[in-house]
mmCIF file of C-alpha atoms in Angstrom:
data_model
loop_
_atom_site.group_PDB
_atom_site.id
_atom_site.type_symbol
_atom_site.label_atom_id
_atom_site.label_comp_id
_atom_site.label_asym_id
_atom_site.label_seq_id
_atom_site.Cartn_x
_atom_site.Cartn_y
_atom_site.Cartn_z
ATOM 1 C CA UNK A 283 167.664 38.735 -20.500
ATOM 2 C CA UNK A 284 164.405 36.903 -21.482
ATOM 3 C CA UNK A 285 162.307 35.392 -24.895
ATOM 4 C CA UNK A 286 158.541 37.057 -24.001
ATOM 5 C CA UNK A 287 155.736 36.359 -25.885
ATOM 6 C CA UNK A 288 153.782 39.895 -25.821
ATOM 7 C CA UNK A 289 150.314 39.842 -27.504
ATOM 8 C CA UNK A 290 146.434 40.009 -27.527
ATOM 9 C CA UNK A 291 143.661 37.256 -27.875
ATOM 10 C CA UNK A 292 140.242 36.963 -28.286
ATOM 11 C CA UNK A 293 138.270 35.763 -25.058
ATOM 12 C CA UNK A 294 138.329 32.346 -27.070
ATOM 13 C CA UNK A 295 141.805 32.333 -27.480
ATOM 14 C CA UNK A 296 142.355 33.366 -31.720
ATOM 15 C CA UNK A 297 145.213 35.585 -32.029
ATOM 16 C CA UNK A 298 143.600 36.892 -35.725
ATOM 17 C CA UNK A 299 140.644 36.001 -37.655
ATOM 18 C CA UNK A 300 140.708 33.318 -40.180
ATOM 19 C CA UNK A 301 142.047 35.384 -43.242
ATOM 20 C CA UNK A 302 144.819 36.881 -40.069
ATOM 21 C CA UNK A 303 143.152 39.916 -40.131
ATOM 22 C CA UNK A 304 143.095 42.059 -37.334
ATOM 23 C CA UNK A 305 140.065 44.247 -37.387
ATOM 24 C CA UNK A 306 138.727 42.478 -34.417
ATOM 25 C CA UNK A 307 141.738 43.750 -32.545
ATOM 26 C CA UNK A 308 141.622 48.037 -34.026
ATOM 27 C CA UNK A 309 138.070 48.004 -32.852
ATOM 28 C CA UNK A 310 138.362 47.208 -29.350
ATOM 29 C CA UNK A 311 140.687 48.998 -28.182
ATOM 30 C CA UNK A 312 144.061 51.689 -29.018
ATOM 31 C CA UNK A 313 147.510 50.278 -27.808
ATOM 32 C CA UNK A 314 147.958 53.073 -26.201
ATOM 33 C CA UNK A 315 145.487 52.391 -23.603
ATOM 34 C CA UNK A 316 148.243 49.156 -22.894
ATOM 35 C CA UNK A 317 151.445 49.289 -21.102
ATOM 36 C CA UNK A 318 153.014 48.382 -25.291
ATOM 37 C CA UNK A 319 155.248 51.731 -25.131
ATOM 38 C CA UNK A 320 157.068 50.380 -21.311
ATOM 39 C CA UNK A 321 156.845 47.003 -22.833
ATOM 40 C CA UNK A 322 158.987 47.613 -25.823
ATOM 41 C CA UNK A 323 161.452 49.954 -24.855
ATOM 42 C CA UNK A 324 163.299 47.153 -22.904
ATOM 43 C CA UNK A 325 163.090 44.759 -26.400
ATOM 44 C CA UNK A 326 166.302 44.538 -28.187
ATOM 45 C CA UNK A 327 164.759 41.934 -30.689
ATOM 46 C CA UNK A 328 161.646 41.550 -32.763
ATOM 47 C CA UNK A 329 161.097 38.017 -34.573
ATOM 48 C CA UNK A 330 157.842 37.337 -36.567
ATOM 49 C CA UNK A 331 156.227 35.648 -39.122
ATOM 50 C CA UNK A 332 155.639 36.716 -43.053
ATOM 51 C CA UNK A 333 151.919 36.952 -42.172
ATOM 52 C CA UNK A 334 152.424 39.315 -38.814
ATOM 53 C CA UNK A 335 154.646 41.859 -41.012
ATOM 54 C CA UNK A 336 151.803 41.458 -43.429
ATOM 55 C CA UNK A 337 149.301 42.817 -41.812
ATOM 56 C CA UNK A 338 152.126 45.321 -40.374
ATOM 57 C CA UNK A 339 152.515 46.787 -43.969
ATOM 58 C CA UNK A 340 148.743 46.806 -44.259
ATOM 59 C CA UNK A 341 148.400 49.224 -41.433
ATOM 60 C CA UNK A 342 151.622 51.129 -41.489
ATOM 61 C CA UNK A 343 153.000 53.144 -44.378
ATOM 62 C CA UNK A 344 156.192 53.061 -43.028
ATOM 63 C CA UNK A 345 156.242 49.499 -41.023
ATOM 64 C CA UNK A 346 159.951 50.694 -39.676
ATOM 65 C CA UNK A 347 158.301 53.301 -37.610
ATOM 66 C CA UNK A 348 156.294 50.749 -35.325
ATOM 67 C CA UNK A 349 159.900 49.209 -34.404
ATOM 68 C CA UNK A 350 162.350 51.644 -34.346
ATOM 69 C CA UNK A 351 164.265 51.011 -32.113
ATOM 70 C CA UNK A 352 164.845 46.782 -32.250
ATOM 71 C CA UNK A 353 166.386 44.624 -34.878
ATOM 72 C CA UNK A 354 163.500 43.031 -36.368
ATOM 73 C CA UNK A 355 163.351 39.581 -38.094
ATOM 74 C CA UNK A 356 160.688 37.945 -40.100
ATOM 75 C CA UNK A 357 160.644 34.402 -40.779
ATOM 76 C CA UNK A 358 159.890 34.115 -44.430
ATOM 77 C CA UNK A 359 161.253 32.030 -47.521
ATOM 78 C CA UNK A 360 160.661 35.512 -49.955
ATOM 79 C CA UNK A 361 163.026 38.691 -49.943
ATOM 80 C CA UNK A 362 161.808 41.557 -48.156
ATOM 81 C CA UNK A 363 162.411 45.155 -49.115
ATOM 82 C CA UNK A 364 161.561 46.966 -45.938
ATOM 83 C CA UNK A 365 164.041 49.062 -44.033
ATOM 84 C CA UNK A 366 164.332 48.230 -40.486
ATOM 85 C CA UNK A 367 163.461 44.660 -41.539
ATOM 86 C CA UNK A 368 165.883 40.979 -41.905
ATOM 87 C CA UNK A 369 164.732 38.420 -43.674
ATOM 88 C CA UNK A 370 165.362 34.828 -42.018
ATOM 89 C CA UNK A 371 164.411 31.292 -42.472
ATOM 90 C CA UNK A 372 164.384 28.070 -40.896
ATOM 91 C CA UNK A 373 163.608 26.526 -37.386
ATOM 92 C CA UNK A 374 162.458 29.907 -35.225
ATOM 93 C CA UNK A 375 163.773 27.567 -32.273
ATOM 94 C CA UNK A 376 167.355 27.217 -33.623
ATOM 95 C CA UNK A 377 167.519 30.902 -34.260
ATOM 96 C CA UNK A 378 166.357 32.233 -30.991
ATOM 97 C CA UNK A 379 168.994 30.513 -29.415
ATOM 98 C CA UNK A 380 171.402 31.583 -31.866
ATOM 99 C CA UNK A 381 170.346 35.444 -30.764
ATOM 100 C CA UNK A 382 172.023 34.624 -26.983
ATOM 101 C CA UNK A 383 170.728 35.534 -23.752
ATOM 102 C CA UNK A 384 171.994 38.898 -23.140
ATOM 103 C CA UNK A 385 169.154 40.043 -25.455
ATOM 104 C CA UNK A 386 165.575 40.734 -24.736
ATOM 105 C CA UNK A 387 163.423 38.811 -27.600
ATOM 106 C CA UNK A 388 160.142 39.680 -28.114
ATOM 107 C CA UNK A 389 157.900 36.876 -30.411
ATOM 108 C CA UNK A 390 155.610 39.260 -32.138
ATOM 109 C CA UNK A 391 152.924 37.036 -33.299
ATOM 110 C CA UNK A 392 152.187 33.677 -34.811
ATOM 111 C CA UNK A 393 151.873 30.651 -33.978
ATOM 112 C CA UNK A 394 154.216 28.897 -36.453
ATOM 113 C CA UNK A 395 157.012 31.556 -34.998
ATOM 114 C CA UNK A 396 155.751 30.752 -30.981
ATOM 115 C CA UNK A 397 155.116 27.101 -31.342
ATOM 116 C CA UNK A 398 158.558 25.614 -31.846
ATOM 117 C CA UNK A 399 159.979 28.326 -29.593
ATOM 118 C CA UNK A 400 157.219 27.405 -26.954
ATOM 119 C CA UNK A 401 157.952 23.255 -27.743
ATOM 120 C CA UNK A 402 162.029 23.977 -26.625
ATOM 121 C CA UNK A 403 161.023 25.730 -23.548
ATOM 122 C CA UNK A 404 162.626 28.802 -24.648
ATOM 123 C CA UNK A 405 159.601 31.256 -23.811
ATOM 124 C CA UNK A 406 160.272 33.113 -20.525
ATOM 125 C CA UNK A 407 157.322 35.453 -20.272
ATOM 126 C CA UNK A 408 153.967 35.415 -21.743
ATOM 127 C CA UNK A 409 152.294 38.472 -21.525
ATOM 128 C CA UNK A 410 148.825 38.218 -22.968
ATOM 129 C CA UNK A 411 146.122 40.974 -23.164
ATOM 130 C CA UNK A 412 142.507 39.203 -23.788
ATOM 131 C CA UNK A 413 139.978 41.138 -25.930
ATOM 132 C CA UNK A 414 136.283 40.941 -24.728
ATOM 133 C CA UNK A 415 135.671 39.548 -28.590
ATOM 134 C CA UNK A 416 134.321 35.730 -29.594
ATOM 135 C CA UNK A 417 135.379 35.191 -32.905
ATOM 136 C CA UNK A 418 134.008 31.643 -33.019
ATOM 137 C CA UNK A 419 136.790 30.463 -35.534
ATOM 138 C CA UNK A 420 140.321 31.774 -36.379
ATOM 139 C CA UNK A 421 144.102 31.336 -35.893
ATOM 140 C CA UNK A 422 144.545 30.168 -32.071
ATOM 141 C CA UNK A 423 147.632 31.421 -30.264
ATOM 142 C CA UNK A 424 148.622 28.101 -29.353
ATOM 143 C CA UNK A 425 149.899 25.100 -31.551
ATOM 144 C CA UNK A 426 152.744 23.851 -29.953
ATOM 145 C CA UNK A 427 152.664 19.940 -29.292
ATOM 146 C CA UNK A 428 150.763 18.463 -26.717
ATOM 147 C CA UNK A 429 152.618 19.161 -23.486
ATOM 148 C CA UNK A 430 152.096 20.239 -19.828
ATOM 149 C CA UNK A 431 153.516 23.332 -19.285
ATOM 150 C CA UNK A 432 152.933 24.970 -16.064
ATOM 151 C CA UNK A 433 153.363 28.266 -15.844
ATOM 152 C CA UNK A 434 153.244 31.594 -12.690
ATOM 153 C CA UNK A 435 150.449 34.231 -12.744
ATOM 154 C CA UNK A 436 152.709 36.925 -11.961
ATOM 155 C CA UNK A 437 150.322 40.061 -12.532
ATOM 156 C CA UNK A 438 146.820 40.252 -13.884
ATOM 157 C CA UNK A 439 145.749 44.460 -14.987
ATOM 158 C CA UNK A 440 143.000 46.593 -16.743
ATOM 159 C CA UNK A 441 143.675 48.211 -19.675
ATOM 160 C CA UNK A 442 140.409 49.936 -20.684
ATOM 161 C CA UNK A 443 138.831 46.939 -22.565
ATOM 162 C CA UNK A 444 141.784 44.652 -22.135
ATOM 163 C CA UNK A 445 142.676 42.114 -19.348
ATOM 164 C CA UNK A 446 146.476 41.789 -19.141
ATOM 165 C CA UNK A 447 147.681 38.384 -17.319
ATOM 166 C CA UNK A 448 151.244 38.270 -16.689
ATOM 167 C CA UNK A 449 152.622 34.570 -16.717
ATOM 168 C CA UNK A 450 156.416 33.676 -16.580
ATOM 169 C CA UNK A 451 157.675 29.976 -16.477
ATOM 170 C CA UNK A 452 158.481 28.154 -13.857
#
């Protein structure tokens, strides 16, 4: 099984706008002109940060509906009272590996969540749909410490207003 990263950018790489909203995102396209539903039903795991399941709540009145079917973690230092939802904290790293391999782990969003999981090598798939939006300023999807990492183009698609490139590491 495999750790994916599975989530859209900006043509100028932000993965949300400088307050992490996400209205850039809802007006360029629907997920469901994506592959998301094929995509997900092979996730076992969900892991993201208190900022991601922000903006979750925001846009879902029941967040647990959007993952119904994975356990779902959210790195955060505050109790959460959302079905569906496990509250976790410390290095996102550590606890990835502490999930095993026979699991399918999908990083949901953020960079403070992808970052140390990118910096151990533990990301096996990046799939990364790039929205034809410049937001000039913003939260970028990568933070992780300066390193060459090389990865393979594996598959590159159109999903009405979406590019989808398809990386996996080497």
């Amino acid at each position: 099984m495999s750790v994916y990263f599975y989530g859209c950018v900006t043509l100028d790489g932000y993965l949300a706008a400088r307050d992490h909203g996400l209205d850039w995102l809802y007006q360029t396209g629907a997920v469901e002109e994506t592959d998301y539903e094929d995509f997900y039903a092979r996730m076992d795991v969900t892991l993201m940060g208190r900022r991601t399941f922000q903006e979750l709540e925001r846009q879902e009145e029941d967040p647990a509906e959007v993952y119904p079917t994975t356990e779902n973690f959210v790195f955060t230092h505050r109790a959460l009272n959302q079905k569906g939802f496990t509250a976790v904290s410390g290095d996102p790293a550590v606890f990835t590996e502490s999930l095993g391999r026979e699991k399918n782990i999908w990083i949901v969003g953020g960079n403070t969540i992808l970052a140390p999981v990118l910096d151990r090598n533990l990301v096996d798939y990046f799939i990364v749909q790039v929205a034809p939006v410049l937001l000039g300023a913003g939260i970028p999807l990568f933070t992780q410490k300066e390193a060459l990492r090389r990865l393979r183009l594996e598959e590159v698609r159109k999903y009405g207003q979406f590019a989808q490139l398809v990386y996996s590491r080497l």
